[in-house]
PDB file of C-alpha atoms in Angstrom:
ATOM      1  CA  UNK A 171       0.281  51.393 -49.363  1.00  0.00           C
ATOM      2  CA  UNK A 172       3.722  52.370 -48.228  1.00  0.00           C
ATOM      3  CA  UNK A 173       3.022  51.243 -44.490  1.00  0.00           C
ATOM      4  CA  UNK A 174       5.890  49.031 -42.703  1.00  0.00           C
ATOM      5  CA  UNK A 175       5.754  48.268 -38.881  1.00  0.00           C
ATOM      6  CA  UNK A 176       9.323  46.710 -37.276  1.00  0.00           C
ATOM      7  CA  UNK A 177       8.988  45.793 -33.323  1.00  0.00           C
ATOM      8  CA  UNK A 178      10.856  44.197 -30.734  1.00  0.00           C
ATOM      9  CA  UNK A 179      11.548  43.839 -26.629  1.00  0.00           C
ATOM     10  CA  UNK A 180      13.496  42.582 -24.852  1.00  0.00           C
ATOM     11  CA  UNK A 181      12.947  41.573 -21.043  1.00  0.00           C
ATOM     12  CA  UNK A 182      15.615  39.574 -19.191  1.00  0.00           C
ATOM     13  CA  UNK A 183      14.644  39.741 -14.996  1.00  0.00           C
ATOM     14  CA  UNK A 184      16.606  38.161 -12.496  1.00  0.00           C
ATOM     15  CA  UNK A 185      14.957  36.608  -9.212  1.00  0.00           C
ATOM     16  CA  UNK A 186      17.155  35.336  -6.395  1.00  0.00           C
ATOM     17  CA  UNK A 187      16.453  35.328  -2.331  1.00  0.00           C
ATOM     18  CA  UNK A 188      19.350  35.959   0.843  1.00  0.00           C
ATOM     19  CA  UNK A 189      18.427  33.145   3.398  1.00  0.00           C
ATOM     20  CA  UNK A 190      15.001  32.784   4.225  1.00  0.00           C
ATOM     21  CA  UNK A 191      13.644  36.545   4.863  1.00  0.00           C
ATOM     22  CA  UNK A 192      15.310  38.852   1.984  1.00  0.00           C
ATOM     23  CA  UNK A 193      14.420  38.616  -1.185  1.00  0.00           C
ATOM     24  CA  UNK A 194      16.037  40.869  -4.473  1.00  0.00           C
ATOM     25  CA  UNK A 195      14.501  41.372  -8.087  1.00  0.00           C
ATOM     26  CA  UNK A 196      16.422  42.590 -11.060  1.00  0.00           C
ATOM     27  CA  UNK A 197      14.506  43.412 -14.431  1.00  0.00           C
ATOM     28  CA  UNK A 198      16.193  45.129 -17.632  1.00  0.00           C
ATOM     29  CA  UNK A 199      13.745  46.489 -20.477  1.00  0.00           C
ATOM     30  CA  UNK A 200      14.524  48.034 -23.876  1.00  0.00           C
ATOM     31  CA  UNK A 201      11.635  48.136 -26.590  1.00  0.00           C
ATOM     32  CA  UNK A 202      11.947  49.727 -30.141  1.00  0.00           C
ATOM     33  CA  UNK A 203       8.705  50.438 -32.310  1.00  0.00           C
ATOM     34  CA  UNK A 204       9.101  51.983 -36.058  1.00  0.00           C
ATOM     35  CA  UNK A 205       6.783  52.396 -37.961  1.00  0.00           C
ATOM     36  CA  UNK A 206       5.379  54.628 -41.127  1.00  0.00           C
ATOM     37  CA  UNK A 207       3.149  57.563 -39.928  1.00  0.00           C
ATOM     38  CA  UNK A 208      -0.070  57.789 -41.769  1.00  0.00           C
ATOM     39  CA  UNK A 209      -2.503  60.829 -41.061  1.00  0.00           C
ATOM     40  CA  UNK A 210      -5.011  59.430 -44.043  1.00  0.00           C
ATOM     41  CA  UNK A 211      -6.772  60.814 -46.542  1.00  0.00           C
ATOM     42  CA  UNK A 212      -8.739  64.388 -47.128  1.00  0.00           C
ATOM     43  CA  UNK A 213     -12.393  65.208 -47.125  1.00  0.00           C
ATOM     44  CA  UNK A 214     -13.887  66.511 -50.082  1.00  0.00           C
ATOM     45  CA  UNK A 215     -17.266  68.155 -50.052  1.00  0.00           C
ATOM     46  CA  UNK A 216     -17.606  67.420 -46.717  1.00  0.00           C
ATOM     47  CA  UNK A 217     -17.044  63.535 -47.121  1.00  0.00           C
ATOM     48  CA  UNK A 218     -14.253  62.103 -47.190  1.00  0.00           C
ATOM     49  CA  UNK A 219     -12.236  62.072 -50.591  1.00  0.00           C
ATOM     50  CA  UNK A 220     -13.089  59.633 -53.148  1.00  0.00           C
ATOM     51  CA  UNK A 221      -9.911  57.913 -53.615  1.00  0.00           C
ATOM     52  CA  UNK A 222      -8.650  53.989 -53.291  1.00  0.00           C
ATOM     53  CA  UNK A 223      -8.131  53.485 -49.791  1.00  0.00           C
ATOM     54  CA  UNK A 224      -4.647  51.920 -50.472  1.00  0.00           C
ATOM     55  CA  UNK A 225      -3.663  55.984 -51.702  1.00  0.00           C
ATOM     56  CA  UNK A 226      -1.083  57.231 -49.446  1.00  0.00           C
ATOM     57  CA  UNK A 227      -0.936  60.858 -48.773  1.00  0.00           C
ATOM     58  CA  UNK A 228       2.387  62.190 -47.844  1.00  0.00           C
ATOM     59  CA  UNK A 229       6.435  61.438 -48.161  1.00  0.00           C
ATOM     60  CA  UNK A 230       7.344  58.026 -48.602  1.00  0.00           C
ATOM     61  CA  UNK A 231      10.994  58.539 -47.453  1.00  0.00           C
ATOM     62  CA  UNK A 232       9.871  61.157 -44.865  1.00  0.00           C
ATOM     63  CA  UNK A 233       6.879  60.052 -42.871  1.00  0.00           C
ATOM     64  CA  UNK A 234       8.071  57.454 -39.982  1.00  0.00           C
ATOM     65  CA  UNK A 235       7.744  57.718 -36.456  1.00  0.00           C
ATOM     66  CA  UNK A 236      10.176  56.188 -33.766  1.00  0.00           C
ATOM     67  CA  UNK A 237       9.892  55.007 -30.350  1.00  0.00           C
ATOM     68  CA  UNK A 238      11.940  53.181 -27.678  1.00  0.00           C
ATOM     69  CA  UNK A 239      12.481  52.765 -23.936  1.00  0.00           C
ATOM     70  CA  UNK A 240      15.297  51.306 -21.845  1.00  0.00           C
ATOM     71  CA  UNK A 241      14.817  51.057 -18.422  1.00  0.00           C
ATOM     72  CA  UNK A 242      15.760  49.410 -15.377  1.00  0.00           C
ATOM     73  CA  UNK A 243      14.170  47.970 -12.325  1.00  0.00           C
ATOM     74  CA  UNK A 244      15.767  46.745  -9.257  1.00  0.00           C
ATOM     75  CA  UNK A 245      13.445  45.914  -5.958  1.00  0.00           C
ATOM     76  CA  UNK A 246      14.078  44.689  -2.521  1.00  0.00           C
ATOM     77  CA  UNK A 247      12.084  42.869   0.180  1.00  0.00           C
ATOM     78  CA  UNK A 248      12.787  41.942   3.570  1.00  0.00           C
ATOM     79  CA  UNK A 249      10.353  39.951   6.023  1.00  0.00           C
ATOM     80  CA  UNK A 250      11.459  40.655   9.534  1.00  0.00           C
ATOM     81  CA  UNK A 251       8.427  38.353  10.341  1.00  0.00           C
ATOM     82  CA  UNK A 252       4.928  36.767   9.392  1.00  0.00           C
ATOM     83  CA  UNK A 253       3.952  40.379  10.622  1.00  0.00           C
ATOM     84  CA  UNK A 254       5.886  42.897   9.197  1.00  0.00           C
ATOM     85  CA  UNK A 255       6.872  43.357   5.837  1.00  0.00           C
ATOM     86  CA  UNK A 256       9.795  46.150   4.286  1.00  0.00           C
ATOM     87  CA  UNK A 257       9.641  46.540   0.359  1.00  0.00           C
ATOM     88  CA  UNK A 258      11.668  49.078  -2.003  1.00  0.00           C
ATOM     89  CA  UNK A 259      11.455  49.686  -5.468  1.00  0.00           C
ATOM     90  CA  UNK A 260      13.686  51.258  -8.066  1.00  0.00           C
ATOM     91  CA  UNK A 261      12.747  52.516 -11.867  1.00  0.00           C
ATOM     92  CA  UNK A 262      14.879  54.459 -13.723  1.00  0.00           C
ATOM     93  CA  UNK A 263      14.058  54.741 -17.714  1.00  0.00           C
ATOM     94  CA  UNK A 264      14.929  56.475 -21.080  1.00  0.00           C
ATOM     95  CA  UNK A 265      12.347  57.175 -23.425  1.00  0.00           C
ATOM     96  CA  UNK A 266      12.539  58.371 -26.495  1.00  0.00           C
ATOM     97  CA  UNK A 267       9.699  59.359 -29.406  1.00  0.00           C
ATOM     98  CA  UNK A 268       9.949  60.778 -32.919  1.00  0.00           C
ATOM     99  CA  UNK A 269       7.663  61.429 -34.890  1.00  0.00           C
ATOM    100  CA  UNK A 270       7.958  63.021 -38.230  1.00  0.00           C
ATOM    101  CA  UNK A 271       5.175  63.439 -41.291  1.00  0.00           C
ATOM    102  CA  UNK A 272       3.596  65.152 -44.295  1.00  0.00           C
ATOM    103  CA  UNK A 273      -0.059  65.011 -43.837  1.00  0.00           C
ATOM    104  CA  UNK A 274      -2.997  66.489 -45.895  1.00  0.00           C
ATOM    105  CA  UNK A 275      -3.789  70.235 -44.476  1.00  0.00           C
ATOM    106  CA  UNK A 276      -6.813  70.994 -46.316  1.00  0.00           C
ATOM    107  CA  UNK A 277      -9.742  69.470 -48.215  1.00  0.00           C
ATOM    108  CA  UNK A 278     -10.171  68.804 -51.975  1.00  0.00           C
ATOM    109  CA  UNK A 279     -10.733  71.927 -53.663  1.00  0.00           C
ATOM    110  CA  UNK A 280     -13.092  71.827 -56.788  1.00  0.00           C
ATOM    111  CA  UNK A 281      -9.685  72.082 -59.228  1.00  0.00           C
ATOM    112  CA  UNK A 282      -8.999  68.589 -57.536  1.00  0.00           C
ATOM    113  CA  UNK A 283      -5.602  69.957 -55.933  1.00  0.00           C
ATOM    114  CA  UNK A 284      -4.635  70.100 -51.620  1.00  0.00           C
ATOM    115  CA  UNK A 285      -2.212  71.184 -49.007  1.00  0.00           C
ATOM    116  CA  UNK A 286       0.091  69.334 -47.805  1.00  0.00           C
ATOM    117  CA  UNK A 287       1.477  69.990 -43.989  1.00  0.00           C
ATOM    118  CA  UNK A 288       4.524  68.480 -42.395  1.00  0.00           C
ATOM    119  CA  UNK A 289       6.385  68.913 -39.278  1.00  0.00           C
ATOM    120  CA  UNK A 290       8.935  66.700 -36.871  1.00  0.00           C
ATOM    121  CA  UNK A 291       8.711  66.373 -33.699  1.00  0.00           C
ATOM    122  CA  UNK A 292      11.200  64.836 -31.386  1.00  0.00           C
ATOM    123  CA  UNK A 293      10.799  63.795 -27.432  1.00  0.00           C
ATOM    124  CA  UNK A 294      13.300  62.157 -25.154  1.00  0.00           C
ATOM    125  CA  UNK A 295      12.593  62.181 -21.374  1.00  0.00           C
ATOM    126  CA  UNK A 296      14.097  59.948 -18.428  1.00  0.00           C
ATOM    127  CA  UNK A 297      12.206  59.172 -15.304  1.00  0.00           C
ATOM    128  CA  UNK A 298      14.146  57.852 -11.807  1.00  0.00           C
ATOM    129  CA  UNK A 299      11.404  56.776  -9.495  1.00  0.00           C
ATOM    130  CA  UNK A 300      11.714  55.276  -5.577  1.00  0.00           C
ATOM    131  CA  UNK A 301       9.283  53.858  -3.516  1.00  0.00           C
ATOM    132  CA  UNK A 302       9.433  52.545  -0.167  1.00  0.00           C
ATOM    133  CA  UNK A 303       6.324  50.627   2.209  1.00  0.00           C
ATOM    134  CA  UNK A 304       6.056  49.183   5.666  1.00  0.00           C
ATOM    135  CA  UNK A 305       3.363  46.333   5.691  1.00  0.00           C
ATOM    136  CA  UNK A 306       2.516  45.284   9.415  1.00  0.00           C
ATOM    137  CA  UNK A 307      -0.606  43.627  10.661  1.00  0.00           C
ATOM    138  CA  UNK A 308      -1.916  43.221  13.810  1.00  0.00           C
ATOM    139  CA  UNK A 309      -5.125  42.546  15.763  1.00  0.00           C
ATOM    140  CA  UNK A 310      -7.088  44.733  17.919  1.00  0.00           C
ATOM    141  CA  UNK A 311      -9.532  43.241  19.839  1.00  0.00           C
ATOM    142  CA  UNK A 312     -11.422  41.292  17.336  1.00  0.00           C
ATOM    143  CA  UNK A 313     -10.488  43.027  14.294  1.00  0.00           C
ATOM    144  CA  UNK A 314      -7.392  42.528  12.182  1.00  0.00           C
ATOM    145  CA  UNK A 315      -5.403  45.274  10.689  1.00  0.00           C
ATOM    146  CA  UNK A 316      -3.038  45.746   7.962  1.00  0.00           C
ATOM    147  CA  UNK A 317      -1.445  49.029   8.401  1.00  0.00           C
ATOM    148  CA  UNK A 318       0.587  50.167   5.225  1.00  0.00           C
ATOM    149  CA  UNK A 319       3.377  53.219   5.748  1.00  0.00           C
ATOM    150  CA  UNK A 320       5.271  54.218   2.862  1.00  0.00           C
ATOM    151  CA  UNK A 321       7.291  57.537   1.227  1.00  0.00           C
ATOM    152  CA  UNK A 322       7.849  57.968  -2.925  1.00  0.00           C
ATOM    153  CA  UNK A 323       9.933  59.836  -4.504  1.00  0.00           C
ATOM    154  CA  UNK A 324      10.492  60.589  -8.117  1.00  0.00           C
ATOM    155  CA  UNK A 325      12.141  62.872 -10.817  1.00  0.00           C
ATOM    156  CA  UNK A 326      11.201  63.152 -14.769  1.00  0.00           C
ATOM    157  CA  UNK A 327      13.543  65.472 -17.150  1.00  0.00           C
ATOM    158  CA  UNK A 328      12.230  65.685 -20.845  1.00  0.00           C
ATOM    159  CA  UNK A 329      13.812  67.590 -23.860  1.00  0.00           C
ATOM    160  CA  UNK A 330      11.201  68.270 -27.005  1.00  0.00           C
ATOM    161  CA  UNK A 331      11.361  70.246 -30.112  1.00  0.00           C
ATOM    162  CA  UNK A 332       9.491  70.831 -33.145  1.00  0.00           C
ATOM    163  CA  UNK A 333      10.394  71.613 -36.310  1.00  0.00           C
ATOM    164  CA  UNK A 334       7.552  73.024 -39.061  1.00  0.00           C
ATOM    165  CA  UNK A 335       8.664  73.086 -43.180  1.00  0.00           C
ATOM    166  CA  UNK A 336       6.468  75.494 -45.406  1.00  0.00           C
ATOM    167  CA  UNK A 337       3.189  73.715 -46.634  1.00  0.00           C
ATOM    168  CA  UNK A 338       3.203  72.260 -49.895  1.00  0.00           C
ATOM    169  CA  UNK A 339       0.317  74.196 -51.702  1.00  0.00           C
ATOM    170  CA  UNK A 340      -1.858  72.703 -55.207  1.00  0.00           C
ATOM    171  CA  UNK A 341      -0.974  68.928 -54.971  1.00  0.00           C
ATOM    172  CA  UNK A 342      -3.415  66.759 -57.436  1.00  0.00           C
ATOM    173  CA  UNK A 343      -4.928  64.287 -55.626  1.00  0.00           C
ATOM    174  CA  UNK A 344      -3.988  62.203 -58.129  1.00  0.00           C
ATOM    175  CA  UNK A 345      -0.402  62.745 -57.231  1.00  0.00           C
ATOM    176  CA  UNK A 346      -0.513  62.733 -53.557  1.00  0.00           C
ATOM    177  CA  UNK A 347       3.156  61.775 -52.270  1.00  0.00           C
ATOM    178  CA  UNK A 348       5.721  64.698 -51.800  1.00  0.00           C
ATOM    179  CA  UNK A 349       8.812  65.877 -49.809  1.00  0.00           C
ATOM    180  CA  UNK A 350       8.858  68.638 -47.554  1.00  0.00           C
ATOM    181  CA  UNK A 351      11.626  70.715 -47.015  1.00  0.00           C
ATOM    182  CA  UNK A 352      13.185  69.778 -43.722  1.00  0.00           C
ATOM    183  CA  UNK A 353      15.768  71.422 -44.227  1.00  0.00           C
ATOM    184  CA  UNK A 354      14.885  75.148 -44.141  1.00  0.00           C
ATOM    185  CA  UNK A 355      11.976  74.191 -41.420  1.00  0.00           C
ATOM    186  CA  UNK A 356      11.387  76.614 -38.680  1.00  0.00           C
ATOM    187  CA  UNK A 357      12.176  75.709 -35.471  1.00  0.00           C
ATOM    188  CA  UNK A 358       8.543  75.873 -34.178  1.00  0.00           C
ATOM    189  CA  UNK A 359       8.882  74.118 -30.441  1.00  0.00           C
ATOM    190  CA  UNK A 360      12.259  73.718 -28.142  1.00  0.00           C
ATOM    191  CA  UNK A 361      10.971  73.052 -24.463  1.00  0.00           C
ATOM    192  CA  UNK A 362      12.685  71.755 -21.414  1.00  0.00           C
ATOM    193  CA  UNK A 363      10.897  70.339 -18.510  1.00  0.00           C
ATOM    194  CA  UNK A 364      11.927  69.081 -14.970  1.00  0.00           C
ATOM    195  CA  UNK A 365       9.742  67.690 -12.799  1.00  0.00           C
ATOM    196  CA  UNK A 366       9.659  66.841  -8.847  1.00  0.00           C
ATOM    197  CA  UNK A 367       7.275  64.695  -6.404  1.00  0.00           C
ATOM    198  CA  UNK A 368       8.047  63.503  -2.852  1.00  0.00           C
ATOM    199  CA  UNK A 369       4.593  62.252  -1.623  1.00  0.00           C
ATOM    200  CA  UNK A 370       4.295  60.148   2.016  1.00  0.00           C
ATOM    201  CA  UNK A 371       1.089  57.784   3.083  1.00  0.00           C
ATOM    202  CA  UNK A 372      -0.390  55.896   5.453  1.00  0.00           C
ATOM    203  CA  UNK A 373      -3.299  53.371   5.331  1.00  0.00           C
ATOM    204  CA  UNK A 374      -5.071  50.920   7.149  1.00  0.00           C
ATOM    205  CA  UNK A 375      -6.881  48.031   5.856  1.00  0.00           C
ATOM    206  CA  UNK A 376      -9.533  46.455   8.939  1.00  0.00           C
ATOM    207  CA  UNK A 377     -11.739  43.481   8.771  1.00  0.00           C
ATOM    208  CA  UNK A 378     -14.712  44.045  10.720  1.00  0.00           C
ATOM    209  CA  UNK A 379     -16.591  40.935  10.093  1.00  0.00           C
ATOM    210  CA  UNK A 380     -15.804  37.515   7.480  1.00  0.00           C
ATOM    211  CA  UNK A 381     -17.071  39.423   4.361  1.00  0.00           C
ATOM    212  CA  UNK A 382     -16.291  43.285   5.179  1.00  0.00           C
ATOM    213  CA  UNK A 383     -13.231  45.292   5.109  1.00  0.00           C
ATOM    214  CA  UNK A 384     -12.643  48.754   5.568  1.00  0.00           C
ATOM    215  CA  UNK A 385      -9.849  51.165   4.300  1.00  0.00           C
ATOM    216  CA  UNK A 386      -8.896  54.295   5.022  1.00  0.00           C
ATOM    217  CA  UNK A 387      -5.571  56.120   3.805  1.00  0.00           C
ATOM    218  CA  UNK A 388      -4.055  59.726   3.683  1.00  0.00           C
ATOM    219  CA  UNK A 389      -1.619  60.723   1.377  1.00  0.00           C
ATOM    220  CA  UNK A 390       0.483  64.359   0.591  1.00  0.00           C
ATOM    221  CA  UNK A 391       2.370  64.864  -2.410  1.00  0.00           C
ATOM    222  CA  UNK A 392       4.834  67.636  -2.930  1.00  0.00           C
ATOM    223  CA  UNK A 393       4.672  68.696  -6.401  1.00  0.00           C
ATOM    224  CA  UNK A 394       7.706  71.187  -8.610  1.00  0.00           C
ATOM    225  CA  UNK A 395       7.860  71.536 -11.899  1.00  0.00           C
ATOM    226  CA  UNK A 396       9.704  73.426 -14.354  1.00  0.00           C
ATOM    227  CA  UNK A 397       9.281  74.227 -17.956  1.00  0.00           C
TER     228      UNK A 397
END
């Protein structure tokens, strides 16, 4: 009971080539998902509690959980002929998360009464991402080769925090749904985070015979990050 789930995208791209040899891609995203958060129901007696499995344990104004992206993508190709090959690609994307609920804490105690837990928890992070390849093949004797290059860069930055109410103590199971108290919770969780990579390859792709390739690749990544 009590449950409601509300989604929707939307995904317009835009495809459109320079002359014969460049070609551009354009691609907007932003997604929502809400929905009522639902932890279930308590064990009793080490089984799980015997109550209708429509019974909803929690708030019924509190318990919901949020989350949503808008991003962008813009990528570029360029053939300077049938053997070589540029590409570049661009992400850069908001996310955000919440997710807030009153859950059962404890099991059935023989009086027939619970704990109830609740806390809130909010993420939002953003991500800018670049990557770069070469593509070039060529022959070698008998043996063709496709020879890959490319460099990547990217940056995520993320804000999350936490806040935990006091438990709700000797709740009939009967009489399951209550509201925490939000508004005097403790500030449990406020984080910051930045992270770095900047990571550069090579591969090569070479067919030896009609039914055998072989590929072998090096790559180094660069890693910060900051919390």
């Amino acid at each position: 009971n009590n449950f409601y789930l509300h989604r929707y995208a939307a995904n317009p791209t835009f495809d459109f080539r320079v002359g014969a040899s460049s070609r551009f891609f354009f691609a907007a995203e932003h997604m929502r998902d809400d929905r009522r958060s639902d932890r279930g129901i308590p064990s009793q007696n080490g089984r799980p509690a015997r109550v209708a499995r429509t019974q909803f344990f929690g708030s019924t104004r509190q318990n919901e959980a949020h989350s949503g992206v808008t991003s962008g993508t813009a990528a570029f190709e360029h053939v300077f002929s049938n053997a070589v090959v540029l590409r570049n690609h661009t992400l850069v994307g908001q996310y955000d998360k919440m997710y807030r609920n009153v859950y059962p804490n404890s099991a059935v105690s023989a009086a027939g009464t619970l704990t109830l837990a609740a806390y809130d928890h909010t993420l939002d992070r953003a991500n800018v991402f670049n990557q770069t390849d070469l593509v070039a093949r060529t022959r070698l004797g008998r043996m063709e080769h496709v020879i890959l290059a490319g460099v990547e860069a990217g940056r995520q930055k993320q804000h999350e925090d936490r806040h935990t109410p006091a438990s709700i103590t000797n709740v009939p199971v009967t009489n399951s749904i209550r509201d925490a108290n939000f508004a005097s919770a403790t500030l449990a969780i406020d984080r910051d985070a930045i992270a770095n990579v900047l990571a550069g390859y090579v591969q090569d792709q070479v067919q030896v015979a009609t039914q055998w390739k072989v590929v072998a690749g090096a790559r180094i990544d660069r890693f910060s990050v900051s919390v």
